[in-house]
PDB file of C-alpha atoms in Angstrom:
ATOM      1  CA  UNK P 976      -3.375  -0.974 -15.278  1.00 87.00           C
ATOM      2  CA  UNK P 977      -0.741  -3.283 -13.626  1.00 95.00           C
ATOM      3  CA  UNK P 978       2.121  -2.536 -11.577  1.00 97.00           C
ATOM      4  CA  UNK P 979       4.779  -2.405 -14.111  1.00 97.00           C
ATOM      5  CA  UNK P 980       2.711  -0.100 -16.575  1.00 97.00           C
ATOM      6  CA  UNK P 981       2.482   2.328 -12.932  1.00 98.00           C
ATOM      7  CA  UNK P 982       6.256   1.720 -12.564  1.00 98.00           C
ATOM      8  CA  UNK P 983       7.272   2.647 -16.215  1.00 97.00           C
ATOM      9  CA  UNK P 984       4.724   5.607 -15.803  1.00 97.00           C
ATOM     10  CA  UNK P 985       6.650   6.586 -12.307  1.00 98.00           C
ATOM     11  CA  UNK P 986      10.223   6.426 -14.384  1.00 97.00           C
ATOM     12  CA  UNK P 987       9.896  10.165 -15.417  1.00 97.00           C
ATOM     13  CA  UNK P 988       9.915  11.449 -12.156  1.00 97.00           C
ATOM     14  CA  UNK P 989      13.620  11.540 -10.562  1.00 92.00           C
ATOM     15  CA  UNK P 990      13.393  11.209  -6.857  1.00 97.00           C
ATOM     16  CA  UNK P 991      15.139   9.403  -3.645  1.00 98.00           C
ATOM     17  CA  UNK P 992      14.033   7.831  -0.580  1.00 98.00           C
ATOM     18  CA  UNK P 993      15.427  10.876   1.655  1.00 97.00           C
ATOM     19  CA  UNK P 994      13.373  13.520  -0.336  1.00 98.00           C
ATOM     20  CA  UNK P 995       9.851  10.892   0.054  1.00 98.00           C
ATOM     21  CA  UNK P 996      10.824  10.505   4.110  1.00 97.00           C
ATOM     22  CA  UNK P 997      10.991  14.333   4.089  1.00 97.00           C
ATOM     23  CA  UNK P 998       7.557  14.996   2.321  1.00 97.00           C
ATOM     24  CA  UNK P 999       6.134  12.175   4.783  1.00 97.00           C
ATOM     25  CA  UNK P1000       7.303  13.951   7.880  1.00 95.00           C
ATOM     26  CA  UNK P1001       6.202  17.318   6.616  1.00 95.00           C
ATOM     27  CA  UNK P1002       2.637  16.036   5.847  1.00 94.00           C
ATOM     28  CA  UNK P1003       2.040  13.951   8.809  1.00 92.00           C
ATOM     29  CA  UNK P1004       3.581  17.256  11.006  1.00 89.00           C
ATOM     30  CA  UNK P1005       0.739  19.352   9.198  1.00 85.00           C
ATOM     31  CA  UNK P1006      -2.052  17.018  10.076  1.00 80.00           C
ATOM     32  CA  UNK P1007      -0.774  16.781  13.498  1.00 75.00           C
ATOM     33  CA  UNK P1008      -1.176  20.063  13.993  1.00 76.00           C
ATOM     34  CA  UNK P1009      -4.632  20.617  11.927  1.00 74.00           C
ATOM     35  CA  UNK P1010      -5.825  17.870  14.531  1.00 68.00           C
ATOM     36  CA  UNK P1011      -4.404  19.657  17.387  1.00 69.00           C
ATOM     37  CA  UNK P1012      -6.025  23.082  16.152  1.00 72.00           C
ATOM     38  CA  UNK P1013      -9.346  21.250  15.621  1.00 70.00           C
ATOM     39  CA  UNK P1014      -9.425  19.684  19.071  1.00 69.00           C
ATOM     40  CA  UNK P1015      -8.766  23.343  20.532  1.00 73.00           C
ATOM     41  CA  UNK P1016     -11.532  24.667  18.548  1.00 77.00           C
ATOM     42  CA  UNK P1017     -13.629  22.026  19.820  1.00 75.00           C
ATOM     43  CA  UNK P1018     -12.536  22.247  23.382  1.00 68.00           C
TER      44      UNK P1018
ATOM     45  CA  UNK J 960      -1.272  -5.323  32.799  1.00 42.00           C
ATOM     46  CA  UNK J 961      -3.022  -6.729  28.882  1.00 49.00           C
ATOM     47  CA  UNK J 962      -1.569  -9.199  27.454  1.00 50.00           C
ATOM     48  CA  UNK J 963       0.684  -9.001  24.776  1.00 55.00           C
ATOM     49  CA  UNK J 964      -1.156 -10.508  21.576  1.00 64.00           C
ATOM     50  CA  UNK J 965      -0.148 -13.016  19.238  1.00 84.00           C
ATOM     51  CA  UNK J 966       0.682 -11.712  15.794  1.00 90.00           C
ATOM     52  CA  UNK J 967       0.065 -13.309  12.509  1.00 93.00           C
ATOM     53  CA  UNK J 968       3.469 -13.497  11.058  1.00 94.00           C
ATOM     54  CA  UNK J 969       2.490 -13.525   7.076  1.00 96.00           C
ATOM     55  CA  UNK J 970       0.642 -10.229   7.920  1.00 96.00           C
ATOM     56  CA  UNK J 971       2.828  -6.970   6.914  1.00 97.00           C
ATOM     57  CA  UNK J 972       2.071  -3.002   7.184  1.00 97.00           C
ATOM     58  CA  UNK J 973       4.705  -0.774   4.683  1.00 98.00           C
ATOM     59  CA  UNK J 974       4.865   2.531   6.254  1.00 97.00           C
ATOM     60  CA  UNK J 975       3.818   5.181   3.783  1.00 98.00           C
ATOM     61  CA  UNK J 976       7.748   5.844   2.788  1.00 98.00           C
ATOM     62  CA  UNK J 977       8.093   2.296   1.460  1.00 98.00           C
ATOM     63  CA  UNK J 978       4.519   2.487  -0.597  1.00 98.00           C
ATOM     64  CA  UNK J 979       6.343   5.515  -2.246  1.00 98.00           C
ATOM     65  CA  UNK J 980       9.541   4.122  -3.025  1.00 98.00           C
ATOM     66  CA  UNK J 981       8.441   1.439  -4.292  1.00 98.00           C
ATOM     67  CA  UNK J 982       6.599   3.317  -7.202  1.00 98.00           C
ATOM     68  CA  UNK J 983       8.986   6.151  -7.120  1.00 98.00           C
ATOM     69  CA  UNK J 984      12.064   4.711  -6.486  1.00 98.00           C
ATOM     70  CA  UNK J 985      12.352   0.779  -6.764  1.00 98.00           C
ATOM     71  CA  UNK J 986      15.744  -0.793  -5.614  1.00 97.00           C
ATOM     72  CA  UNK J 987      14.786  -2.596  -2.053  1.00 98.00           C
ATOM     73  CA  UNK J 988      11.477  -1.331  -1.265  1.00 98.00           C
ATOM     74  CA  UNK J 989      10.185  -2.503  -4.699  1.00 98.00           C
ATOM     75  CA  UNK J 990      11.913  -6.010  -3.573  1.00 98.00           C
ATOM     76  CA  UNK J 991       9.694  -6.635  -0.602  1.00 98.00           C
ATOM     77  CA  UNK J 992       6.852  -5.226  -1.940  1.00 98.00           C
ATOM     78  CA  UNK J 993       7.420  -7.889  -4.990  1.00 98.00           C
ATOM     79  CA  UNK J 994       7.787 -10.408  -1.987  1.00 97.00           C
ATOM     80  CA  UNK J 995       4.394  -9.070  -0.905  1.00 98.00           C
ATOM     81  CA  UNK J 996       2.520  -9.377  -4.146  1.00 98.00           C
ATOM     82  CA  UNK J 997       4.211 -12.767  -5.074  1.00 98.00           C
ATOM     83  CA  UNK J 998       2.031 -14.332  -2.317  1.00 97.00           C
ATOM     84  CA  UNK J 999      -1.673 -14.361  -2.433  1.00 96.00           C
ATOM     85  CA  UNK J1000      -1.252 -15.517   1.411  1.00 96.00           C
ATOM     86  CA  UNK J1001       0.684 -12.625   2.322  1.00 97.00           C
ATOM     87  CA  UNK J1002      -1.697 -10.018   3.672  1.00 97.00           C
ATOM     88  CA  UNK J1003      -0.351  -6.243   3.133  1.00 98.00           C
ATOM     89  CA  UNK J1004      -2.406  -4.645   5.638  1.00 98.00           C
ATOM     90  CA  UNK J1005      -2.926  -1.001   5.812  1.00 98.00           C
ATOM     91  CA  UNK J1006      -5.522   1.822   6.935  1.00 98.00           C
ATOM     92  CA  UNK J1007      -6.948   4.466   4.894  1.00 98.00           C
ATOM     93  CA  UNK J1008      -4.753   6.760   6.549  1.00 97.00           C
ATOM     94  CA  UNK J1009      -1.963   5.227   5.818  1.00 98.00           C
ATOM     95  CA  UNK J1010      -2.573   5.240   2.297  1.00 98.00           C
ATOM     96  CA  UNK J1011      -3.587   9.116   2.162  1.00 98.00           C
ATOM     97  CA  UNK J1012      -0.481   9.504   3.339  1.00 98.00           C
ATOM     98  CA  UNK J1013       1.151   7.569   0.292  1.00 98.00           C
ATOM     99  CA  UNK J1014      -0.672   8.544  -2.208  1.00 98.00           C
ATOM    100  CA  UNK J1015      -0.638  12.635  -1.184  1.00 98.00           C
ATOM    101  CA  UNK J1016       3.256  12.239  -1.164  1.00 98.00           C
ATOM    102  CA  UNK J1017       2.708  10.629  -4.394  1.00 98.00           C
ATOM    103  CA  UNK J1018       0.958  13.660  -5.885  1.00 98.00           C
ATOM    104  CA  UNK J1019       3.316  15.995  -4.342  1.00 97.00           C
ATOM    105  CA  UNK J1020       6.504  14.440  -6.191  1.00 98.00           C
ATOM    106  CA  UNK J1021       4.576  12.764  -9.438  1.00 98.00           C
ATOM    107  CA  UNK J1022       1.134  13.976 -10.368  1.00 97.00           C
ATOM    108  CA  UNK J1023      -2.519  13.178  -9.754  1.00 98.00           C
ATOM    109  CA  UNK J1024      -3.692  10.848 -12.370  1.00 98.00           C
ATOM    110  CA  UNK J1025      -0.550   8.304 -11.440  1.00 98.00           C
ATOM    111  CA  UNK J1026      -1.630   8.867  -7.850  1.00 98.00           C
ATOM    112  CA  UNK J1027      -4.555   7.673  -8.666  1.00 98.00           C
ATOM    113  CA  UNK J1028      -3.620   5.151 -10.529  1.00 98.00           C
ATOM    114  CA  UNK J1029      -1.557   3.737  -7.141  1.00 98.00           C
ATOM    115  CA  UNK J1030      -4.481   4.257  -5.381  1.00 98.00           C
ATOM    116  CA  UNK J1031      -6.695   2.272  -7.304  1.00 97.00           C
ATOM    117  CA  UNK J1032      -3.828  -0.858  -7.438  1.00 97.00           C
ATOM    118  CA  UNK J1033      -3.091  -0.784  -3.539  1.00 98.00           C
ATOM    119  CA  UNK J1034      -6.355  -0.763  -3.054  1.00 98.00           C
ATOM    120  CA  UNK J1035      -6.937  -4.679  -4.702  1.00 96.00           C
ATOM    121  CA  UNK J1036      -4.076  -5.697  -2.955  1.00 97.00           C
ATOM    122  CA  UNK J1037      -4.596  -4.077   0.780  1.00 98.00           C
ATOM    123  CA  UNK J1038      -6.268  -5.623   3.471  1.00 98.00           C
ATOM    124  CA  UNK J1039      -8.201  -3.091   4.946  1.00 98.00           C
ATOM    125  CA  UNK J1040      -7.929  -2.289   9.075  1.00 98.00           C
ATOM    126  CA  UNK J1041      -9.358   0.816  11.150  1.00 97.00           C
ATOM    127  CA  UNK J1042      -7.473   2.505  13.734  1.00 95.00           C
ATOM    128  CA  UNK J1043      -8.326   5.926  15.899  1.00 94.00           C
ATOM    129  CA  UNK J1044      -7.636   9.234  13.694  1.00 92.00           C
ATOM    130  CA  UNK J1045      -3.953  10.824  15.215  1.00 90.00           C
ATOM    131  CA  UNK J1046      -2.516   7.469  15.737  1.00 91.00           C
ATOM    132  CA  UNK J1047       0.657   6.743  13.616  1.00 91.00           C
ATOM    133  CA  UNK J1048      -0.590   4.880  10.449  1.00 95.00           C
ATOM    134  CA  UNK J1049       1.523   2.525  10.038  1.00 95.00           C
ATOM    135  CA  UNK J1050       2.114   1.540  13.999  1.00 92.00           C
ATOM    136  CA  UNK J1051      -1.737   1.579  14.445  1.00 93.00           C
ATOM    137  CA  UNK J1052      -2.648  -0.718  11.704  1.00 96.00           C
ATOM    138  CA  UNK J1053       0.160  -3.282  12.729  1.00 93.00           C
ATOM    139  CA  UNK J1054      -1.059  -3.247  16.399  1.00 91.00           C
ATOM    140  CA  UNK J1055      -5.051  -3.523  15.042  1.00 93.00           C
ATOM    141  CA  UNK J1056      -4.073  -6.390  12.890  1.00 95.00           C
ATOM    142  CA  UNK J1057      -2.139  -8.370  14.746  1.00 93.00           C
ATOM    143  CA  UNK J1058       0.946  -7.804  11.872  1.00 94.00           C
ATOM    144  CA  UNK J1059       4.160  -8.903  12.653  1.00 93.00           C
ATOM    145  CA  UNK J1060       6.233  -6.906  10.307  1.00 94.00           C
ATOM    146  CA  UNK J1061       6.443  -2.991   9.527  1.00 95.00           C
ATOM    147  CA  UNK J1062       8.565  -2.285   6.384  1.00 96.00           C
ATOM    148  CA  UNK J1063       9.952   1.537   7.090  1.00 96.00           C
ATOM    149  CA  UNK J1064      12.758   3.808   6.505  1.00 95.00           C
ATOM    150  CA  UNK J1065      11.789   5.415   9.722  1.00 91.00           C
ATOM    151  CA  UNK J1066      14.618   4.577  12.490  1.00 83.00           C
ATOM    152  CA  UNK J1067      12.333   6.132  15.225  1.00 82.00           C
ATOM    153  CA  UNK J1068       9.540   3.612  14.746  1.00 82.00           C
ATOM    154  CA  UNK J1069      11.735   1.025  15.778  1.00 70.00           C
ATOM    155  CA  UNK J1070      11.916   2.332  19.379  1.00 67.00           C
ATOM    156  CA  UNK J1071      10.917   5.252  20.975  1.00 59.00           C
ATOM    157  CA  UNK J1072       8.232   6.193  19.266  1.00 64.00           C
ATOM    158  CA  UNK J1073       6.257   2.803  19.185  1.00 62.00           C
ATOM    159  CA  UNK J1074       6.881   2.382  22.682  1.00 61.00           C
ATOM    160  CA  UNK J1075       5.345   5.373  23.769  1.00 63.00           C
ATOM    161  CA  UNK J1076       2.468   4.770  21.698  1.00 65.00           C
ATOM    162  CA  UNK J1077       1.639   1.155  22.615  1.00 64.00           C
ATOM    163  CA  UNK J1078       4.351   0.018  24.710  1.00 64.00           C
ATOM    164  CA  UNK J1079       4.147  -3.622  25.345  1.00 64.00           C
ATOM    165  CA  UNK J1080       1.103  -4.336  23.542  1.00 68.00           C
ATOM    166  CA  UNK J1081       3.134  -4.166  20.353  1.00 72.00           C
ATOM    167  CA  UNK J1082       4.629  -6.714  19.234  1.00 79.00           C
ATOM    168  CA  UNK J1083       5.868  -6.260  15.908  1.00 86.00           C
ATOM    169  CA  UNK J1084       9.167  -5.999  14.173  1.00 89.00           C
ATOM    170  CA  UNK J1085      10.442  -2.641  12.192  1.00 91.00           C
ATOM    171  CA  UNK J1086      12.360  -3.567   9.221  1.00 93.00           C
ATOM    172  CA  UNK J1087      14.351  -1.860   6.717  1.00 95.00           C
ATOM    173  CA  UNK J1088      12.492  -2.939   3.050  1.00 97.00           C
ATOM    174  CA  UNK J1089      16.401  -4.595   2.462  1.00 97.00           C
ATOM    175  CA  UNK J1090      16.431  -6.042   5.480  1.00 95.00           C
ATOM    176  CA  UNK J1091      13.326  -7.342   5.018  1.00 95.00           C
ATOM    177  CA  UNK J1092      13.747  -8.754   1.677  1.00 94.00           C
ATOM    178  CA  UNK J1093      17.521 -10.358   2.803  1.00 94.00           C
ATOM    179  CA  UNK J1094      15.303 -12.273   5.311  1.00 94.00           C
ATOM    180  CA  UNK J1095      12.261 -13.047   3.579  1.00 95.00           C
ATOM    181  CA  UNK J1096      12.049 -17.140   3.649  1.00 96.00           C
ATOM    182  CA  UNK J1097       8.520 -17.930   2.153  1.00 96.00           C
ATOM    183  CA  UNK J1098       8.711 -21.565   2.303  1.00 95.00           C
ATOM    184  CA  UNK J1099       9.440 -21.507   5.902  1.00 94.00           C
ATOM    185  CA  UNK J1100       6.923 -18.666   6.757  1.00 94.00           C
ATOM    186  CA  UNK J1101       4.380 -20.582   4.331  1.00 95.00           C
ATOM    187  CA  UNK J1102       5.047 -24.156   6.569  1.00 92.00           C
ATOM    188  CA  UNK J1103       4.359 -21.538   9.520  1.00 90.00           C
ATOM    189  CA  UNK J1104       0.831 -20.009   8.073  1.00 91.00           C
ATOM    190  CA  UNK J1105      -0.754 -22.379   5.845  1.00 90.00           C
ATOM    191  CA  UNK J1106      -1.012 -26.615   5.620  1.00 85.00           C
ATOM    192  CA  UNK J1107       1.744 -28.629   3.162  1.00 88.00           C
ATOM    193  CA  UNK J1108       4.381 -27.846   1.250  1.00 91.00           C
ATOM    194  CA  UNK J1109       5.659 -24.213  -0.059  1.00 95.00           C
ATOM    195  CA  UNK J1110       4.118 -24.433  -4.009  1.00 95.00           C
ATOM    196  CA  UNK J1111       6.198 -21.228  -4.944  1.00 96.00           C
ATOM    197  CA  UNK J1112       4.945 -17.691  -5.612  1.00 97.00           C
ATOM    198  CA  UNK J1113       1.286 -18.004  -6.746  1.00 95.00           C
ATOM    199  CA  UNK J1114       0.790 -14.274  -8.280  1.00 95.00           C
ATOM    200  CA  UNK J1115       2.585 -12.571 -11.210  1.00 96.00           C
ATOM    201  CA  UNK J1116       3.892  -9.555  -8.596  1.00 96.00           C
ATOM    202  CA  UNK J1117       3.802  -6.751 -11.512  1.00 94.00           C
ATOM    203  CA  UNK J1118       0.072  -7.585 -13.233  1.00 92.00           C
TER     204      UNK J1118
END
């Protein structure tokens, strides 16, 4: 597959940079805190 | 007090965000990553972490089988670094690799956040995707990295 058949694939989903910065912060917050919990389990 | 080290300026991490807009979104982070993948000399660096993080945001907003499908391109274009688990992705594979550039939406890694996590051992400059692509000069960064004269993209950026 090259990069513009994964683009023209990608053109049916609608979405904006805010809403991908959003869904970044929430899943590096849960993995910060799965870490956090793992080192206290561990500790 | 470490010395600062010297960073390879045709080296480049994209923070997760940009990875995602440019499949997702195009406009300016699809720009720079075309600058990217124009240039076989142009090393997108970036740790398995860092591309979890793309390609679960990927799933999230698209589906599986085209986050796969990402995963499988990046992967022939990425040069691969390893950084401690926790760290920030994208600041940890810049500072492992010696990368000069970070392409990211993310205001705070320009500052406070970097310098708490590395402080002066970082040095690396956070760029917008736009801003990165209004500054982009590869004949002048290819006269800085590589021996004669700039012979023009060498890759088709979309095969």
């Amino acid at each position: 597959m090259s990069w513009d058949d994964l683009f023209e694939r990608a053109e049916e989903y609608e979405t904006d940079v805010e809403t991908i910065r959003e869904r970044l912060a929430a899943h590096r917050e849960d993995e910060t805190t799965e870490s956090d919990e793992q080192e206290a389990d561990d500790a | 007090m470490p010395e600062t080290p010297e960073t390879n300026p045709a080296r480049i991490v994209a923070d997760a965000d940009v990875l995602v807009a440019d499949l997702l979104v195009g406009g300016p982070a699809r720009e720079a990553m075309d600058d990217i993948r124009s240039h076989s000399w142009v090393e997108l660096v970036a740790s398995d972490a860092l591309l979890e993080d793309a390609e679960e945001v990927i799933r999230e907003l698209a589906d599986e089988d085209l986050a796969a499908a990402w995963r499988e391109e990046i992967e022939a274009l990425r040069v691969e670094v390893e950084h401690p688990e926790g760290d920030h992705p994208a600041l940890a594979s810049a500072y492992r690799s010696q990368a000069a550039h970070i392409l990211s939406y993310d205001e705070g890694l320009r500052s406070a956040e970097a310098s708490a996590a590395f402080g002066s051992r970082l040095n690396v400059s956070v760029k917008t995707p736009a801003g990165f692509a209004g500054l982009f000069d590869a004949a002048s960064l290819y006269e800085a990295v590589e021996d004669g004269e700039y012979p023009g993209p060498d890759r088709d950026p979309r095969k």
